[in-house]
């Protein structure tokens, strides 16, 4: 009988310990009201985000894929031949496939994601497509501490595409970059996608698409609270508001209450005034120099930057000092 070598391995990196109800309630009781953007991604929210990435106005995903495809051999060179590639928030591992085309000698790929079932399913599919690649799927919240599997490669490189770094607040970004530098050890690398500052009209359009998918994505958060936390938000009584705040260098998303109203969530009541908002997301945009400065303060040396022709999006390779 032929024995098949198993090239996919499953690991639990950490367990999800956040208490969604207390976190959301705290945010709704704060002034101004806010909810972390991590709560957008229930099943429906993930589907809506997927639809956003295909919109004409939403340039980041398309542009990043273009850069990846154009420069994948240079990126493969930067990653090197004896490195393990670790992806944070790997989802369906779609973007890494472009890189893998240029990395035929990669031996270890470590996708890390919080949605365990989807992660394991995607890892299995990838391991079948790449029989010579060892896939170590780690179910974990990569922003918290997590346990890494034992790897054979000499060096580690983290792949963090999508400009997800832009959804972190500045203090979270610093903490995350320092934590990543520690995981990578000196000489390790970070290949990261970073959205750039640009014409405000382009930014405003990207978060206010004509089809209203971003509006639905934002409002879906209220549906989630109704379903999972027994809230009674009426979706038609809130509107989507997204705009680029130039001084803060970020696109802000809010849900605006269209009238004075009381909301119940679990056994708590929350009052809204007409025009009051729940701040649901910040998406920070950077110049290349700004990003280099922050990364430099967190222990990284910038090695290489790749951009599209309009300089709307950037991919960086940085090394830990
Ligand atoms: C996931 N993240 C990088 C997206 C962004 O552009 O900040 C989330 C998003 N929000 C509205 N549209 C897309």
mmCIF file of C-alpha atoms and ligand atoms in Angstrom:
data_model
loop_
_atom_site.group_PDB
_atom_site.id
_atom_site.type_symbol
_atom_site.label_atom_id
_atom_site.label_comp_id
_atom_site.label_asym_id
_atom_site.label_seq_id
_atom_site.Cartn_x
_atom_site.Cartn_y
_atom_site.Cartn_z
ATOM 1 C CA UNK A 1 0.000 0.000 0.000
ATOM 2 C CA UNK A 2 1.246 3.469 -0.855
ATOM 3 C CA UNK A 3 1.666 5.703 2.214
ATOM 4 C CA UNK A 4 0.853 9.366 1.712
ATOM 5 C CA UNK A 5 3.003 11.828 3.661
ATOM 6 C CA UNK A 6 0.830 14.266 5.550
ATOM 7 C CA UNK A 7 1.936 17.837 4.697
ATOM 8 C CA UNK A 8 -0.729 19.725 6.654
ATOM 9 C CA UNK A 9 -0.571 20.158 10.433
ATOM 10 C CA UNK A 10 -3.088 21.825 12.738
ATOM 11 C CA UNK A 11 -2.217 23.871 15.828
ATOM 12 C CA UNK A 12 -4.084 25.946 18.391
ATOM 13 C CA UNK A 13 -2.016 29.127 18.924
ATOM 14 C CA UNK A 14 -4.308 30.705 21.523
ATOM 15 C CA UNK A 15 -7.979 30.585 22.541
ATOM 16 C CA UNK A 16 -10.359 33.464 21.961
ATOM 17 C CA UNK A 17 -10.881 35.018 25.374
ATOM 18 C CA UNK A 18 -12.631 38.286 24.563
ATOM 19 C CA UNK A 19 -16.048 38.851 26.049
ATOM 20 C CA UNK A 20 -17.935 40.398 23.138
ATOM 21 C CA UNK A 21 -20.887 41.616 25.202
ATOM 22 C CA UNK A 22 -18.810 43.572 27.762
ATOM 23 C CA UNK A 23 -16.515 44.977 25.086
ATOM 24 C CA UNK A 24 -19.401 46.208 22.914
ATOM 25 C CA UNK A 25 -21.321 47.550 25.902
ATOM 26 C CA UNK A 26 -18.269 49.476 27.102
ATOM 27 C CA UNK A 27 -17.923 51.015 23.649
ATOM 28 C CA UNK A 28 -21.595 51.995 23.498
ATOM 29 C CA UNK A 29 -21.426 53.571 26.963
ATOM 30 C CA UNK A 30 -18.322 55.613 26.047
ATOM 31 C CA UNK A 31 -18.421 59.176 24.778
ATOM 32 C CA UNK A 32 -18.135 59.219 21.784
ATOM 33 C CA UNK A 33 -19.617 55.768 21.170
ATOM 34 C CA UNK A 34 -17.414 53.262 19.360
ATOM 35 C CA UNK A 35 -17.181 49.586 18.406
ATOM 36 C CA UNK A 36 -14.001 47.807 17.298
ATOM 37 C CA UNK A 37 -13.891 47.020 13.548
ATOM 38 C CA UNK A 38 -12.970 43.420 14.392
ATOM 39 C CA UNK A 39 -16.706 42.831 15.004
ATOM 40 C CA UNK A 40 -17.546 43.463 11.323
ATOM 41 C CA UNK A 41 -16.458 39.975 10.352
ATOM 42 C CA UNK A 42 -19.261 37.524 11.103
ATOM 43 C CA UNK A 43 -20.195 35.238 8.176
ATOM 44 C CA UNK A 44 -22.292 37.904 6.425
ATOM 45 C CA UNK A 45 -19.718 40.633 7.183
ATOM 46 C CA UNK A 46 -16.899 38.530 5.687
ATOM 47 C CA UNK A 47 -19.002 37.974 2.556
ATOM 48 C CA UNK A 48 -19.720 41.709 2.307
ATOM 49 C CA UNK A 49 -16.025 42.522 2.719
ATOM 50 C CA UNK A 50 -15.240 40.051 -0.063
ATOM 51 C CA UNK A 51 -17.783 41.932 -2.245
ATOM 52 C CA UNK A 52 -16.119 45.269 -1.312
ATOM 53 C CA UNK A 53 -12.743 44.011 -2.562
ATOM 54 C CA UNK A 54 -14.279 43.546 -6.009
ATOM 55 C CA UNK A 55 -15.812 47.045 -6.258
ATOM 56 C CA UNK A 56 -14.547 49.467 -8.875
ATOM 57 C CA UNK A 57 -14.086 52.222 -6.248
ATOM 58 C CA UNK A 58 -12.242 49.990 -3.749
ATOM 59 C CA UNK A 59 -8.732 50.086 -5.247
ATOM 60 C CA UNK A 60 -6.591 48.536 -2.411
ATOM 61 C CA UNK A 61 -7.118 44.802 -3.054
ATOM 62 C CA UNK A 62 -6.847 45.054 -6.821
ATOM 63 C CA UNK A 63 -3.761 47.288 -6.634
ATOM 64 C CA UNK A 64 -2.019 45.108 -4.082
ATOM 65 C CA UNK A 65 -2.615 42.021 -6.238
ATOM 66 C CA UNK A 66 -1.182 43.879 -9.216
ATOM 67 C CA UNK A 67 1.972 44.771 -7.228
ATOM 68 C CA UNK A 68 2.295 41.222 -5.888
ATOM 69 C CA UNK A 69 2.000 39.764 -9.336
ATOM 70 C CA UNK A 70 4.395 42.215 -10.951
ATOM 71 C CA UNK A 71 7.147 41.924 -8.335
ATOM 72 C CA UNK A 72 6.654 38.405 -6.960
ATOM 73 C CA UNK A 73 10.149 37.255 -8.062
ATOM 74 C CA UNK A 74 11.821 40.216 -6.314
ATOM 75 C CA UNK A 75 9.713 39.494 -3.239
ATOM 76 C CA UNK A 76 10.660 35.804 -3.369
ATOM 77 C CA UNK A 77 14.308 36.911 -3.468
ATOM 78 C CA UNK A 78 13.817 39.088 -0.392
ATOM 79 C CA UNK A 79 12.107 36.222 1.476
ATOM 80 C CA UNK A 80 15.051 33.910 0.680
ATOM 81 C CA UNK A 81 15.319 30.165 0.280
ATOM 82 C CA UNK A 82 15.561 28.943 3.857
ATOM 83 C CA UNK A 83 12.687 30.924 5.353
ATOM 84 C CA UNK A 84 9.308 29.866 6.712
ATOM 85 C CA UNK A 85 6.519 32.125 5.455
ATOM 86 C CA UNK A 86 4.006 33.029 8.167
ATOM 87 C CA UNK A 87 0.785 34.770 7.129
ATOM 88 C CA UNK A 88 -1.285 36.801 9.601
ATOM 89 C CA UNK A 89 -5.050 36.753 8.920
ATOM 90 C CA UNK A 90 -4.632 34.293 6.048
ATOM 91 C CA UNK A 91 -8.385 33.686 5.403
ATOM 92 C CA UNK A 92 -8.652 31.710 2.170
ATOM 93 C CA UNK A 93 -4.858 32.039 1.538
ATOM 94 C CA UNK A 94 -5.685 33.558 -1.840
ATOM 95 C CA UNK A 95 -3.009 36.281 -2.000
ATOM 96 C CA UNK A 96 -0.183 34.003 -0.950
ATOM 97 C CA UNK A 97 -0.821 31.828 -4.020
ATOM 98 C CA UNK A 98 0.631 34.618 -6.172
ATOM 99 C CA UNK A 99 3.798 34.615 -4.058
ATOM 100 C CA UNK A 100 3.999 30.820 -4.024
ATOM 101 C CA UNK A 101 4.178 30.831 -7.825
ATOM 102 C CA UNK A 102 7.581 32.492 -7.420
ATOM 103 C CA UNK A 103 8.718 30.422 -4.421
ATOM 104 C CA UNK A 104 8.989 26.867 -5.644
ATOM 105 C CA UNK A 105 11.595 26.089 -2.971
ATOM 106 C CA UNK A 106 9.546 27.327 0.007
ATOM 107 C CA UNK A 107 9.320 24.495 2.547
ATOM 108 C CA UNK A 108 7.093 25.851 5.305
ATOM 109 C CA UNK A 109 3.979 28.015 5.187
ATOM 110 C CA UNK A 110 2.215 28.978 8.426
ATOM 111 C CA UNK A 111 -1.251 30.502 7.876
ATOM 112 C CA UNK A 112 -2.649 32.069 11.071
ATOM 113 C CA UNK A 113 -6.293 33.025 11.422
ATOM 114 C CA UNK A 114 -8.950 33.369 14.096
ATOM 115 C CA UNK A 115 -11.686 31.527 12.110
ATOM 116 C CA UNK A 116 -10.521 27.993 12.815
ATOM 117 C CA UNK A 117 -12.816 25.951 10.567
ATOM 118 C CA UNK A 118 -12.240 28.136 7.526
ATOM 119 C CA UNK A 119 -8.482 28.226 8.214
ATOM 120 C CA UNK A 120 -8.180 24.442 8.470
ATOM 121 C CA UNK A 121 -10.252 23.949 5.322
ATOM 122 C CA UNK A 122 -8.131 26.451 3.341
ATOM 123 C CA UNK A 123 -4.890 24.933 4.683
ATOM 124 C CA UNK A 124 -5.997 21.460 3.595
ATOM 125 C CA UNK A 125 -6.817 22.718 0.087
ATOM 126 C CA UNK A 126 -3.442 24.470 -0.203
ATOM 127 C CA UNK A 127 -1.534 21.414 1.024
ATOM 128 C CA UNK A 128 -3.119 19.345 -1.746
ATOM 129 C CA UNK A 129 -2.171 21.932 -4.390
ATOM 130 C CA UNK A 130 1.408 22.131 -3.049
ATOM 131 C CA UNK A 131 2.390 18.590 -2.007
ATOM 132 C CA UNK A 132 6.023 19.605 -1.277
ATOM 133 C CA UNK A 133 5.038 22.435 1.059
ATOM 134 C CA UNK A 134 4.559 21.807 4.778
ATOM 135 C CA UNK A 135 1.493 23.778 5.857
ATOM 136 C CA UNK A 136 1.209 24.506 9.595
ATOM 137 C CA UNK A 137 -2.230 26.048 10.192
ATOM 138 C CA UNK A 138 -2.352 27.967 13.494
ATOM 139 C CA UNK A 139 -5.711 29.016 14.860
ATOM 140 C CA UNK A 140 -5.029 32.200 16.824
ATOM 141 C CA UNK A 141 -5.712 35.874 17.340
ATOM 142 C CA UNK A 142 -2.342 37.081 15.996
ATOM 143 C CA UNK A 143 -2.662 40.443 17.765
ATOM 144 C CA UNK A 144 -2.395 38.650 21.127
ATOM 145 C CA UNK A 145 0.375 36.305 22.289
ATOM 146 C CA UNK A 146 0.231 32.919 20.602
ATOM 147 C CA UNK A 147 2.239 29.727 20.453
ATOM 148 C CA UNK A 148 4.161 28.996 17.254
ATOM 149 C CA UNK A 149 4.716 25.435 16.009
ATOM 150 C CA UNK A 150 8.311 24.150 15.784
ATOM 151 C CA UNK A 151 9.710 24.955 12.352
ATOM 152 C CA UNK A 152 12.720 23.610 10.441
ATOM 153 C CA UNK A 153 13.598 26.760 8.473
ATOM 154 C CA UNK A 154 16.419 28.999 9.717
ATOM 155 C CA UNK A 155 14.584 32.270 9.228
ATOM 156 C CA UNK A 156 11.008 33.497 9.596
ATOM 157 C CA UNK A 157 9.212 35.985 7.335
ATOM 158 C CA UNK A 158 5.738 37.344 8.140
ATOM 159 C CA UNK A 159 3.408 38.129 5.237
ATOM 160 C CA UNK A 160 0.736 40.679 6.259
ATOM 161 C CA UNK A 161 -1.113 41.942 3.169
ATOM 162 C CA UNK A 162 -4.302 43.987 2.771
ATOM 163 C CA UNK A 163 -3.251 47.089 4.735
ATOM 164 C CA UNK A 164 -4.985 45.570 7.751
ATOM 165 C CA UNK A 165 -2.301 47.432 9.726
ATOM 166 C CA UNK A 166 -4.281 50.587 8.828
ATOM 167 C CA UNK A 167 -7.188 49.412 10.996
ATOM 168 C CA UNK A 168 -4.994 49.464 14.144
ATOM 169 C CA UNK A 169 -4.869 52.544 16.335
ATOM 170 C CA UNK A 170 -1.340 54.059 16.505
ATOM 171 C CA UNK A 171 -0.610 52.520 19.955
ATOM 172 C CA UNK A 172 -1.898 49.105 18.802
ATOM 173 C CA UNK A 173 0.213 49.358 15.658
ATOM 174 C CA UNK A 174 3.359 50.007 17.688
ATOM 175 C CA UNK A 175 2.606 47.120 20.025
ATOM 176 C CA UNK A 176 1.848 44.806 17.108
ATOM 177 C CA UNK A 177 5.036 45.688 15.194
ATOM 178 C CA UNK A 178 7.218 45.232 18.287
ATOM 179 C CA UNK A 179 5.556 41.893 19.061
ATOM 180 C CA UNK A 180 6.100 40.803 15.436
ATOM 181 C CA UNK A 181 9.784 41.830 15.587
ATOM 182 C CA UNK A 182 10.157 39.695 18.696
ATOM 183 C CA UNK A 183 8.564 36.670 17.012
ATOM 184 C CA UNK A 184 10.792 37.089 13.940
ATOM 185 C CA UNK A 185 14.089 37.563 15.838
ATOM 186 C CA UNK A 186 16.950 39.638 14.344
ATOM 187 C CA UNK A 187 17.360 38.934 10.620
ATOM 188 C CA UNK A 188 13.696 37.908 10.197
ATOM 189 C CA UNK A 189 11.556 39.693 7.617
ATOM 190 C CA UNK A 190 8.178 41.376 7.266
ATOM 191 C CA UNK A 191 6.419 41.647 3.886
ATOM 192 C CA UNK A 192 3.514 44.014 4.470
ATOM 193 C CA UNK A 193 0.868 45.832 2.405
ATOM 194 C CA UNK A 194 0.318 49.506 3.344
ATOM 195 C CA UNK A 195 -2.284 51.811 1.809
ATOM 196 C CA UNK A 196 -0.955 55.266 0.899
ATOM 197 C CA UNK A 197 -2.216 58.835 1.299
ATOM 198 C CA UNK A 198 -3.716 60.144 -1.915
ATOM 199 C CA UNK A 199 -6.340 62.422 -3.492
ATOM 200 C CA UNK A 200 -9.184 62.704 -0.951
ATOM 201 C CA UNK A 201 -11.821 62.109 -3.627
ATOM 202 C CA UNK A 202 -10.346 58.662 -4.363
ATOM 203 C CA UNK A 203 -10.364 57.792 -0.648
ATOM 204 C CA UNK A 204 -13.897 59.072 -0.092
ATOM 205 C CA UNK A 205 -15.209 57.113 -3.090
ATOM 206 C CA UNK A 206 -13.541 53.894 -1.905
ATOM 207 C CA UNK A 207 -15.588 53.949 1.325
ATOM 208 C CA UNK A 208 -18.807 55.310 -0.239
ATOM 209 C CA UNK A 209 -19.358 53.023 -3.201
ATOM 210 C CA UNK A 210 -22.325 53.586 -5.499
ATOM 211 C CA UNK A 211 -23.775 50.098 -4.951
ATOM 212 C CA UNK A 212 -23.903 50.688 -1.188
ATOM 213 C CA UNK A 213 -21.947 47.537 -0.277
ATOM 214 C CA UNK A 214 -19.761 49.431 2.223
ATOM 215 C CA UNK A 215 -22.952 50.874 3.757
ATOM 216 C CA UNK A 216 -24.358 47.340 4.109
ATOM 217 C CA UNK A 217 -21.025 46.139 5.566
ATOM 218 C CA UNK A 218 -21.129 48.910 8.180
ATOM 219 C CA UNK A 219 -24.812 48.382 9.035
ATOM 220 C CA UNK A 220 -24.400 44.604 9.218
ATOM 221 C CA UNK A 221 -22.678 45.245 12.543
ATOM 222 C CA UNK A 222 -26.076 46.273 13.970
ATOM 223 C CA UNK A 223 -27.642 43.065 12.623
ATOM 224 C CA UNK A 224 -24.919 41.110 14.365
ATOM 225 C CA UNK A 225 -25.585 42.868 17.679
ATOM 226 C CA UNK A 226 -29.328 42.219 17.293
ATOM 227 C CA UNK A 227 -28.749 38.535 16.649
ATOM 228 C CA UNK A 228 -25.852 37.721 18.968
ATOM 229 C CA UNK A 229 -26.357 40.168 21.849
ATOM 230 C CA UNK A 230 -30.161 40.500 21.829
ATOM 231 C CA UNK A 231 -30.111 44.145 20.793
ATOM 232 C CA UNK A 232 -32.991 45.885 19.018
ATOM 233 C CA UNK A 233 -31.338 48.301 16.577
ATOM 234 C CA UNK A 234 -33.615 49.302 13.691
ATOM 235 C CA UNK A 235 -31.294 49.424 10.686
ATOM 236 C CA UNK A 236 -33.385 52.048 8.883
ATOM 237 C CA UNK A 237 -32.850 54.433 11.808
ATOM 238 C CA UNK A 238 -29.065 54.558 11.277
ATOM 239 C CA UNK A 239 -27.088 55.740 8.268
ATOM 240 C CA UNK A 240 -23.582 55.021 6.957
ATOM 241 C CA UNK A 241 -21.098 57.897 7.142
ATOM 242 C CA UNK A 242 -17.511 57.554 5.865
ATOM 243 C CA UNK A 243 -15.033 60.354 5.172
ATOM 244 C CA UNK A 244 -11.313 61.065 4.975
ATOM 245 C CA UNK A 245 -10.035 63.053 7.963
ATOM 246 C CA UNK A 246 -6.917 64.712 6.534
ATOM 247 C CA UNK A 247 -5.348 65.892 9.847
ATOM 248 C CA UNK A 248 -5.689 62.439 11.353
ATOM 249 C CA UNK A 249 -4.647 60.723 8.098
ATOM 250 C CA UNK A 250 -7.498 58.227 8.244
ATOM 251 C CA UNK A 251 -10.816 57.284 6.735
ATOM 252 C CA UNK A 252 -13.412 57.154 9.517
ATOM 253 C CA UNK A 253 -16.584 55.085 9.356
ATOM 254 C CA UNK A 254 -19.565 55.837 11.564
ATOM 255 C CA UNK A 255 -23.182 54.767 12.016
ATOM 256 C CA UNK A 256 -25.316 57.877 12.542
ATOM 257 C CA UNK A 257 -28.537 57.774 14.561
ATOM 258 C CA UNK A 258 -31.262 59.454 12.487
ATOM 259 C CA UNK A 259 -33.345 60.392 15.568
ATOM 260 C CA UNK A 260 -33.388 60.509 19.364
ATOM 261 C CA UNK A 261 -33.912 56.912 20.415
ATOM 262 C CA UNK A 262 -33.366 54.273 23.100
ATOM 263 C CA UNK A 263 -31.763 50.950 22.231
ATOM 264 C CA UNK A 264 -31.849 47.805 24.319
ATOM 265 C CA UNK A 265 -28.900 45.455 24.326
ATOM 266 C CA UNK A 266 -29.181 42.423 26.629
ATOM 267 C CA UNK A 267 -30.596 44.006 29.765
ATOM 268 C CA UNK A 268 -29.041 47.450 29.259
ATOM 269 C CA UNK A 269 -30.482 50.577 27.658
ATOM 270 C CA UNK A 270 -28.454 52.996 25.532
ATOM 271 C CA UNK A 271 -29.686 56.473 24.614
ATOM 272 C CA UNK A 272 -28.903 58.034 21.227
ATOM 273 C CA UNK A 273 -29.410 61.646 20.249
ATOM 274 C CA UNK A 274 -30.288 62.524 16.676
ATOM 275 C CA UNK A 275 -26.999 62.846 14.756
ATOM 276 C CA UNK A 276 -24.974 60.978 17.381
ATOM 277 C CA UNK A 277 -22.660 58.337 15.923
ATOM 278 C CA UNK A 278 -21.082 54.998 16.696
ATOM 279 C CA UNK A 279 -17.511 55.186 15.411
ATOM 280 C CA UNK A 280 -16.993 51.768 13.809
ATOM 281 C CA UNK A 281 -13.659 51.951 11.969
ATOM 282 C CA UNK A 282 -10.512 53.921 11.261
ATOM 283 C CA UNK A 283 -8.487 53.082 8.195
ATOM 284 C CA UNK A 284 -5.155 54.908 8.471
ATOM 285 C CA UNK A 285 -3.277 55.908 5.332
ATOM 286 C CA UNK A 286 0.474 56.575 5.316
ATOM 287 C CA UNK A 287 3.232 58.066 3.228
ATOM 288 C CA UNK A 288 6.141 55.706 2.644
ATOM 289 C CA UNK A 289 8.317 57.891 4.892
ATOM 290 C CA UNK A 290 5.737 57.870 7.714
ATOM 291 C CA UNK A 291 5.504 54.097 7.596
ATOM 292 C CA UNK A 292 9.306 53.710 7.565
ATOM 293 C CA UNK A 293 9.614 55.968 10.572
ATOM 294 C CA UNK A 294 7.079 53.984 12.637
ATOM 295 C CA UNK A 295 8.548 50.625 11.600
ATOM 296 C CA UNK A 296 12.043 51.942 12.383
ATOM 297 C CA UNK A 297 10.974 52.852 15.918
ATOM 298 C CA UNK A 298 9.660 49.305 16.379
ATOM 299 C CA UNK A 299 12.922 47.537 15.478
ATOM 300 C CA UNK A 300 12.674 47.148 11.688
ATOM 301 C CA UNK A 301 15.024 48.323 8.927
ATOM 302 C CA UNK A 302 13.240 49.074 5.628
ATOM 303 C CA UNK A 303 14.850 47.081 2.804
ATOM 304 C CA UNK A 304 12.601 47.444 -0.235
ATOM 305 C CA UNK A 305 9.332 49.106 -1.339
ATOM 306 C CA UNK A 306 7.169 48.213 -4.319
ATOM 307 C CA UNK A 307 4.316 50.456 -5.567
ATOM 308 C CA UNK A 308 1.863 50.719 -8.439
ATOM 309 C CA UNK A 309 2.378 53.490 -11.009
ATOM 310 C CA UNK A 310 -0.089 55.897 -9.354
ATOM 311 C CA UNK A 311 1.568 55.255 -5.965
ATOM 312 C CA UNK A 312 -1.785 54.397 -4.389
ATOM 313 C CA UNK A 313 -0.599 51.293 -2.548
ATOM 314 C CA UNK A 314 2.739 49.997 -1.288
ATOM 315 C CA UNK A 315 4.297 46.692 -0.299
ATOM 316 C CA UNK A 316 7.318 46.775 1.982
ATOM 317 C CA UNK A 317 10.019 44.336 2.899
ATOM 318 C CA UNK A 318 11.569 45.124 6.276
ATOM 319 C CA UNK A 319 14.101 43.267 8.366
ATOM 320 C CA UNK A 320 14.378 43.006 12.140
ATOM 321 C CA UNK A 321 17.543 44.679 13.471
HETATM 322 C C1 LIG B 1 -9.722 45.261 6.116
HETATM 323 N N1 LIG B 1 -9.437 46.702 5.964
HETATM 324 C C2 LIG B 1 -8.065 46.895 5.491
HETATM 325 C C3 LIG B 1 -10.431 47.427 5.158
HETATM 326 C C4 LIG B 1 -10.033 48.919 5.022
HETATM 327 O O1 LIG B 1 -10.031 49.409 3.897
HETATM 328 O O2 LIG B 1 -9.697 49.535 6.029
HETATM 329 C C5 LIG B 1 -11.821 47.320 5.759
HETATM 330 C C6 LIG B 1 -12.856 48.128 5.021
HETATM 331 N N2 LIG B 1 -13.696 48.973 5.579
HETATM 332 C C7 LIG B 1 -14.481 49.505 4.652
HETATM 333 N N3 LIG B 1 -14.117 49.039 3.489
HETATM 334 C C8 LIG B 1 -13.109 48.164 3.699
#
